[in-house]
Amino acid sequence: MRTISSPDGFGCRFRVTFPRNITKLELSTCEINSEAWGTLCALHKLEVLTIKNCSFKSNEETCDEEWELANGDVFCSLQFLYLESLNLVNWRADETNFSRLCHLCLHECKLLEEIPSGIGEIPTLQLIEVEHCSESAVNSAERIKEEQSENGNDDLKLRIVKSRSRNHTSKRHQRRGPGLMMKNQIASWSHRSMS
């Protein structure tokens, strides 16, 4: 098995090793620093990435958590990106970083200032889900949808579930839980991949 290792890219004292042919990855309750992105981008078959309850550390000493992808950081096969319960404030990326992304789901990213506008330029993007996130993140998703509609891209769908503290969500949304649409699509994708 060929593997890819990340020396201390995940805030731990040991080397993290991934199989090169991995298609799904969930990072949960870890610290991700800027060196980790090159390692993850080297997973050329990665199609589904879930990041939950993780913290982002940049090389610069700032108080805010930031995720900045460099020009060379490209997730070449990534189709589903699910971000949940992050204290992420700034996210800097564009269409070149996620060239095949189909579905973006943000759940409980309450400090996120905005979704990078370049995400809307991804030609394969079909759906953005924003659930219980900051008002500014919701506004940025709406701007992306509006800009894409103005440019003739009416295929991009937007699903917003506002925070329960500001608006009471319907019982239907409460029962559905976070990212149900994405989880169903991942299950469907997994089934097709195994066939």
PDB file of C-alpha atoms in Angstrom:
ATOM      1  CA  MET A   1       0.000   0.000   0.000  1.00  0.00           C
ATOM      2  CA  ARG A   2       1.335   3.417  -0.935  1.00  0.00           C
ATOM      3  CA  THR A   3       0.795   6.008   1.757  1.00  0.00           C
ATOM      4  CA  ILE A   4       1.079   9.735   2.338  1.00  0.00           C
ATOM      5  CA  SER A   5       2.355  11.039   5.661  1.00  0.00           C
ATOM      6  CA  SER A   6       1.945  14.371   7.339  1.00  0.00           C
ATOM      7  CA  PRO A   7       4.636  15.312   9.859  1.00  0.00           C
ATOM      8  CA  ASP A   8       2.821  17.201  12.602  1.00  0.00           C
ATOM      9  CA  GLY A   9       0.220  18.665  10.235  1.00  0.00           C
ATOM     10  CA  PHE A  10      -2.583  17.631  12.544  1.00  0.00           C
ATOM     11  CA  GLY A  11      -1.350  19.012  15.852  1.00  0.00           C
ATOM     12  CA  CYS A  12      -0.281  15.655  17.208  1.00  0.00           C
ATOM     13  CA  ARG A  13       3.044  14.261  18.282  1.00  0.00           C
ATOM     14  CA  PHE A  14       3.007  11.412  15.834  1.00  0.00           C
ATOM     15  CA  ARG A  15       3.028  11.049  12.079  1.00  0.00           C
ATOM     16  CA  VAL A  16      -0.399  10.712  10.423  1.00  0.00           C
ATOM     17  CA  THR A  17      -0.437   8.357   7.451  1.00  0.00           C
ATOM     18  CA  PHE A  18      -3.209   7.972   4.870  1.00  0.00           C
ATOM     19  CA  PRO A  19      -3.591   5.360   2.144  1.00  0.00           C
ATOM     20  CA  ARG A  20      -3.198   7.050  -1.261  1.00  0.00           C
ATOM     21  CA  ASN A  21      -6.412   5.549  -2.643  1.00  0.00           C
ATOM     22  CA  ILE A  22      -8.682   6.803   0.152  1.00  0.00           C
ATOM     23  CA  THR A  23     -11.973   8.231  -1.164  1.00  0.00           C
ATOM     24  CA  LYS A  24     -13.617   9.359   2.105  1.00  0.00           C
ATOM     25  CA  LEU A  25     -12.079  11.016   5.123  1.00  0.00           C
ATOM     26  CA  GLU A  26     -13.524  12.441   8.330  1.00  0.00           C
ATOM     27  CA  LEU A  27     -11.357  14.629  10.534  1.00  0.00           C
ATOM     28  CA  SER A  28     -12.886  15.040  13.963  1.00  0.00           C
ATOM     29  CA  THR A  29     -11.728  16.821  17.103  1.00  0.00           C
ATOM     30  CA  CYS A  30      -8.231  17.623  15.922  1.00  0.00           C
ATOM     31  CA  GLU A  31      -6.057  20.642  15.302  1.00  0.00           C
ATOM     32  CA  ILE A  32      -5.288  21.290  11.645  1.00  0.00           C
ATOM     33  CA  ASN A  33      -2.374  23.532  10.795  1.00  0.00           C
ATOM     34  CA  SER A  34      -1.348  24.919   7.424  1.00  0.00           C
ATOM     35  CA  GLU A  35       1.059  22.056   6.651  1.00  0.00           C
ATOM     36  CA  ALA A  36      -1.820  19.554   6.637  1.00  0.00           C
ATOM     37  CA  TRP A  37      -3.495  20.919   3.505  1.00  0.00           C
ATOM     38  CA  GLY A  38      -0.691  19.823   1.191  1.00  0.00           C
ATOM     39  CA  THR A  39      -0.984  16.314   2.590  1.00  0.00           C
ATOM     40  CA  LEU A  40      -4.756  16.206   2.135  1.00  0.00           C
ATOM     41  CA  CYS A  41      -4.524  17.625  -1.388  1.00  0.00           C
ATOM     42  CA  ALA A  42      -2.076  14.838  -2.262  1.00  0.00           C
ATOM     43  CA  LEU A  43      -4.919  12.351  -1.696  1.00  0.00           C
ATOM     44  CA  HIS A  44      -5.906  12.489  -5.368  1.00  0.00           C
ATOM     45  CA  LYS A  45      -8.838  10.079  -5.049  1.00  0.00           C
ATOM     46  CA  LEU A  46     -10.441  11.857  -2.075  1.00  0.00           C
ATOM     47  CA  GLU A  47     -14.098  12.541  -2.970  1.00  0.00           C
ATOM     48  CA  VAL A  48     -15.703  13.150   0.440  1.00  0.00           C
ATOM     49  CA  LEU A  49     -14.138  15.264   3.189  1.00  0.00           C
ATOM     50  CA  THR A  50     -15.841  15.868   6.522  1.00  0.00           C
ATOM     51  CA  ILE A  51     -14.274  18.204   9.079  1.00  0.00           C
ATOM     52  CA  LYS A  52     -16.012  18.244  12.490  1.00  0.00           C
ATOM     53  CA  ASN A  53     -15.113  19.961  15.736  1.00  0.00           C
ATOM     54  CA  CYS A  54     -11.593  20.728  14.572  1.00  0.00           C
ATOM     55  CA  SER A  55      -9.550  23.852  15.135  1.00  0.00           C
ATOM     56  CA  PHE A  56      -7.563  25.608  12.430  1.00  0.00           C
ATOM     57  CA  LYS A  57      -4.145  27.019  13.192  1.00  0.00           C
ATOM     58  CA  SER A  58      -2.298  29.253  10.777  1.00  0.00           C
ATOM     59  CA  ASN A  59       1.391  30.100  10.730  1.00  0.00           C
ATOM     60  CA  GLU A  60       0.543  33.633  11.794  1.00  0.00           C
ATOM     61  CA  GLU A  61      -0.249  34.231  15.428  1.00  0.00           C
ATOM     62  CA  THR A  62      -3.838  35.447  15.248  1.00  0.00           C
ATOM     63  CA  CYS A  63      -6.694  34.876  17.629  1.00  0.00           C
ATOM     64  CA  ASP A  64      -9.115  33.989  14.837  1.00  0.00           C
ATOM     65  CA  GLU A  65      -9.183  30.563  13.298  1.00  0.00           C
ATOM     66  CA  GLU A  66      -8.424  30.723   9.594  1.00  0.00           C
ATOM     67  CA  TRP A  67      -8.403  28.256   6.714  1.00  0.00           C
ATOM     68  CA  GLU A  68      -6.373  29.597   3.825  1.00  0.00           C
ATOM     69  CA  LEU A  69      -5.601  27.380   0.873  1.00  0.00           C
ATOM     70  CA  ALA A  70      -2.557  28.238  -1.199  1.00  0.00           C
ATOM     71  CA  ASN A  71      -2.643  28.389  -4.995  1.00  0.00           C
ATOM     72  CA  GLY A  72      -1.126  24.919  -5.228  1.00  0.00           C
ATOM     73  CA  ASP A  73      -3.558  23.347  -2.737  1.00  0.00           C
ATOM     74  CA  VAL A  74      -6.005  21.559  -5.033  1.00  0.00           C
ATOM     75  CA  PHE A  75      -8.511  18.910  -4.017  1.00  0.00           C
ATOM     76  CA  CYS A  76      -8.668  17.470  -7.531  1.00  0.00           C
ATOM     77  CA  SER A  77     -11.382  14.837  -6.938  1.00  0.00           C
ATOM     78  CA  LEU A  78     -13.292  16.265  -3.981  1.00  0.00           C
ATOM     79  CA  GLN A  79     -17.038  16.339  -4.608  1.00  0.00           C
ATOM     80  CA  PHE A  80     -18.548  16.634  -1.112  1.00  0.00           C
ATOM     81  CA  LEU A  81     -17.235  18.997   1.590  1.00  0.00           C
ATOM     82  CA  TYR A  82     -18.973  18.952   4.977  1.00  0.00           C
ATOM     83  CA  LEU A  83     -17.876  21.401   7.688  1.00  0.00           C
ATOM     84  CA  GLU A  84     -19.516  21.032  11.104  1.00  0.00           C
ATOM     85  CA  SER A  85     -19.179  22.758  14.479  1.00  0.00           C
ATOM     86  CA  LEU A  86     -16.076  24.731  13.633  1.00  0.00           C
ATOM     87  CA  ASN A  87     -14.840  27.954  15.220  1.00  0.00           C
ATOM     88  CA  LEU A  88     -13.567  28.960  11.816  1.00  0.00           C
ATOM     89  CA  VAL A  89     -13.738  32.731  11.252  1.00  0.00           C
ATOM     90  CA  ASN A  90     -11.928  33.292   7.941  1.00  0.00           C
ATOM     91  CA  TRP A  91     -11.966  30.906   4.995  1.00  0.00           C
ATOM     92  CA  ARG A  92      -9.915  31.818   1.939  1.00  0.00           C
ATOM     93  CA  ALA A  93     -10.236  29.659  -1.160  1.00  0.00           C
ATOM     94  CA  ASP A  94     -11.455  29.825  -4.725  1.00  0.00           C
ATOM     95  CA  GLU A  95     -12.704  27.621  -7.535  1.00  0.00           C
ATOM     96  CA  THR A  96      -9.208  26.317  -8.310  1.00  0.00           C
ATOM     97  CA  ASN A  97      -8.901  24.721  -4.859  1.00  0.00           C
ATOM     98  CA  PHE A  98     -12.096  22.656  -5.277  1.00  0.00           C
ATOM     99  CA  SER A  99     -12.399  22.208  -9.032  1.00  0.00           C
ATOM    100  CA  ARG A 100     -14.861  19.253  -8.912  1.00  0.00           C
ATOM    101  CA  LEU A 101     -16.911  20.145  -5.832  1.00  0.00           C
ATOM    102  CA  CYS A 102     -20.617  19.323  -6.213  1.00  0.00           C
ATOM    103  CA  HIS A 103     -21.942  19.826  -2.694  1.00  0.00           C
ATOM    104  CA  LEU A 104     -20.871  22.129   0.137  1.00  0.00           C
ATOM    105  CA  CYS A 105     -22.530  21.777   3.534  1.00  0.00           C
ATOM    106  CA  LEU A 106     -21.825  24.040   6.510  1.00  0.00           C
ATOM    107  CA  HIS A 107     -23.424  23.118   9.834  1.00  0.00           C
ATOM    108  CA  GLU A 108     -23.043  25.157  13.019  1.00  0.00           C
ATOM    109  CA  CYS A 109     -20.150  27.279  11.789  1.00  0.00           C
ATOM    110  CA  LYS A 110     -21.390  30.183  13.858  1.00  0.00           C
ATOM    111  CA  LEU A 111     -18.273  32.358  13.637  1.00  0.00           C
ATOM    112  CA  LEU A 112     -17.648  32.037   9.900  1.00  0.00           C
ATOM    113  CA  GLU A 113     -17.683  35.483   8.315  1.00  0.00           C
ATOM    114  CA  GLU A 114     -18.337  34.295   4.780  1.00  0.00           C
ATOM    115  CA  ILE A 115     -18.132  31.507   2.267  1.00  0.00           C
ATOM    116  CA  PRO A 116     -15.414  32.449  -0.235  1.00  0.00           C
ATOM    117  CA  SER A 117     -17.133  34.022  -3.260  1.00  0.00           C
ATOM    118  CA  GLY A 118     -14.918  32.010  -5.618  1.00  0.00           C
ATOM    119  CA  ILE A 119     -16.707  28.848  -4.488  1.00  0.00           C
ATOM    120  CA  GLY A 120     -19.642  29.960  -6.636  1.00  0.00           C
ATOM    121  CA  GLU A 121     -17.415  29.827  -9.723  1.00  0.00           C
ATOM    122  CA  ILE A 122     -16.953  26.054  -9.465  1.00  0.00           C
ATOM    123  CA  PRO A 123     -18.659  24.722 -12.610  1.00  0.00           C
ATOM    124  CA  THR A 124     -19.663  21.406 -10.983  1.00  0.00           C
ATOM    125  CA  LEU A 125     -21.202  22.968  -7.838  1.00  0.00           C
ATOM    126  CA  GLN A 126     -24.852  21.944  -7.518  1.00  0.00           C
ATOM    127  CA  LEU A 127     -25.809  22.606  -3.907  1.00  0.00           C
ATOM    128  CA  ILE A 128     -24.775  24.787  -0.970  1.00  0.00           C
ATOM    129  CA  GLU A 129     -26.339  23.939   2.391  1.00  0.00           C
ATOM    130  CA  VAL A 130     -25.970  26.375   5.287  1.00  0.00           C
ATOM    131  CA  GLU A 131     -27.456  25.159   8.567  1.00  0.00           C
ATOM    132  CA  HIS A 132     -27.392  27.044  11.868  1.00  0.00           C
ATOM    133  CA  CYS A 133     -24.474  29.246  10.832  1.00  0.00           C
ATOM    134  CA  SER A 134     -23.703  32.935  11.272  1.00  0.00           C
ATOM    135  CA  GLU A 135     -25.937  35.452   9.548  1.00  0.00           C
ATOM    136  CA  SER A 136     -22.949  36.694   7.549  1.00  0.00           C
ATOM    137  CA  ALA A 137     -22.274  33.147   6.258  1.00  0.00           C
ATOM    138  CA  VAL A 138     -25.932  32.880   5.232  1.00  0.00           C
ATOM    139  CA  ASN A 139     -25.719  36.262   3.487  1.00  0.00           C
ATOM    140  CA  SER A 140     -22.589  35.203   1.591  1.00  0.00           C
ATOM    141  CA  ALA A 141     -24.316  32.006   0.407  1.00  0.00           C
ATOM    142  CA  GLU A 142     -27.261  34.084  -0.808  1.00  0.00           C
ATOM    143  CA  ARG A 143     -24.864  36.447  -2.632  1.00  0.00           C
ATOM    144  CA  ILE A 144     -23.157  33.508  -4.344  1.00  0.00           C
ATOM    145  CA  LYS A 145     -26.528  32.134  -5.465  1.00  0.00           C
ATOM    146  CA  GLU A 146     -27.630  35.573  -6.708  1.00  0.00           C
ATOM    147  CA  GLU A 147     -24.374  36.159  -8.625  1.00  0.00           C
ATOM    148  CA  GLN A 148     -24.626  32.746 -10.251  1.00  0.00           C
ATOM    149  CA  SER A 149     -28.252  33.376 -11.245  1.00  0.00           C
ATOM    150  CA  GLU A 150     -27.266  36.716 -12.779  1.00  0.00           C
ATOM    151  CA  ASN A 151     -24.592  34.880 -14.792  1.00  0.00           C
ATOM    152  CA  GLY A 152     -27.151  32.392 -16.108  1.00  0.00           C
ATOM    153  CA  ASN A 153     -26.323  29.531 -13.732  1.00  0.00           C
ATOM    154  CA  ASP A 154     -29.737  28.586 -12.418  1.00  0.00           C
ATOM    155  CA  ASP A 155     -28.597  25.030 -11.626  1.00  0.00           C
ATOM    156  CA  LEU A 156     -26.983  26.003  -8.314  1.00  0.00           C
ATOM    157  CA  LYS A 157     -29.350  25.238  -5.426  1.00  0.00           C
ATOM    158  CA  LEU A 158     -29.206  26.836  -1.998  1.00  0.00           C
ATOM    159  CA  ARG A 159     -30.655  25.361   1.192  1.00  0.00           C
ATOM    160  CA  ILE A 160     -30.618  27.474   4.337  1.00  0.00           C
ATOM    161  CA  VAL A 161     -31.728  26.510   7.830  1.00  0.00           C
ATOM    162  CA  LYS A 162     -31.329  29.491  10.118  1.00  0.00           C
ATOM    163  CA  SER A 163     -30.206  29.236  13.702  1.00  0.00           C
ATOM    164  CA  ARG A 164     -32.955  28.218  16.110  1.00  0.00           C
ATOM    165  CA  SER A 165     -32.153  31.126  18.397  1.00  0.00           C
ATOM    166  CA  ARG A 166     -33.096  33.688  15.727  1.00  0.00           C
ATOM    167  CA  ASN A 167     -35.844  31.888  13.844  1.00  0.00           C
ATOM    168  CA  HIS A 168     -37.803  28.877  14.936  1.00  0.00           C
ATOM    169  CA  THR A 169     -37.235  26.147  12.417  1.00  0.00           C
ATOM    170  CA  SER A 170     -40.008  23.823  11.418  1.00  0.00           C
ATOM    171  CA  LYS A 171     -40.328  20.409  13.026  1.00  0.00           C
ATOM    172  CA  ARG A 172     -39.451  18.964   9.641  1.00  0.00           C
ATOM    173  CA  HIS A 173     -36.014  20.624   9.755  1.00  0.00           C
ATOM    174  CA  GLN A 174     -35.452  19.626  13.366  1.00  0.00           C
ATOM    175  CA  ARG A 175     -36.157  15.989  12.560  1.00  0.00           C
ATOM    176  CA  ARG A 176     -33.984  15.988   9.477  1.00  0.00           C
ATOM    177  CA  GLY A 177     -30.834  16.747  11.392  1.00  0.00           C
ATOM    178  CA  PRO A 178     -27.600  18.201  10.066  1.00  0.00           C
ATOM    179  CA  GLY A 179     -26.636  17.567   6.506  1.00  0.00           C
ATOM    180  CA  LEU A 180     -29.250  14.893   5.821  1.00  0.00           C
ATOM    181  CA  MET A 181     -29.248  15.697   2.132  1.00  0.00           C
ATOM    182  CA  MET A 182     -25.488  15.325   2.048  1.00  0.00           C
ATOM    183  CA  LYS A 183     -25.505  12.115   4.099  1.00  0.00           C
ATOM    184  CA  ASN A 184     -28.044  10.601   1.708  1.00  0.00           C
ATOM    185  CA  GLN A 185     -25.947  11.652  -1.282  1.00  0.00           C
ATOM    186  CA  ILE A 186     -22.798  10.209   0.299  1.00  0.00           C
ATOM    187  CA  ALA A 187     -24.625   6.927   0.928  1.00  0.00           C
ATOM    188  CA  SER A 188     -25.829   6.946  -2.684  1.00  0.00           C
ATOM    189  CA  TRP A 189     -22.327   7.765  -3.925  1.00  0.00           C
ATOM    190  CA  SER A 190     -20.830   4.964  -1.794  1.00  0.00           C
ATOM    191  CA  HIS A 191     -23.319   2.489  -3.186  1.00  0.00           C
ATOM    192  CA  ARG A 192     -22.475   3.477  -6.792  1.00  0.00           C
ATOM    193  CA  SER A 193     -18.741   3.282  -6.074  1.00  0.00           C
ATOM    194  CA  MET A 194     -19.067  -0.225  -4.691  1.00  0.00           C
ATOM    195  CA  SER A 195     -21.087  -1.486  -7.681  1.00  0.00           C
TER     196      SER A 195
END
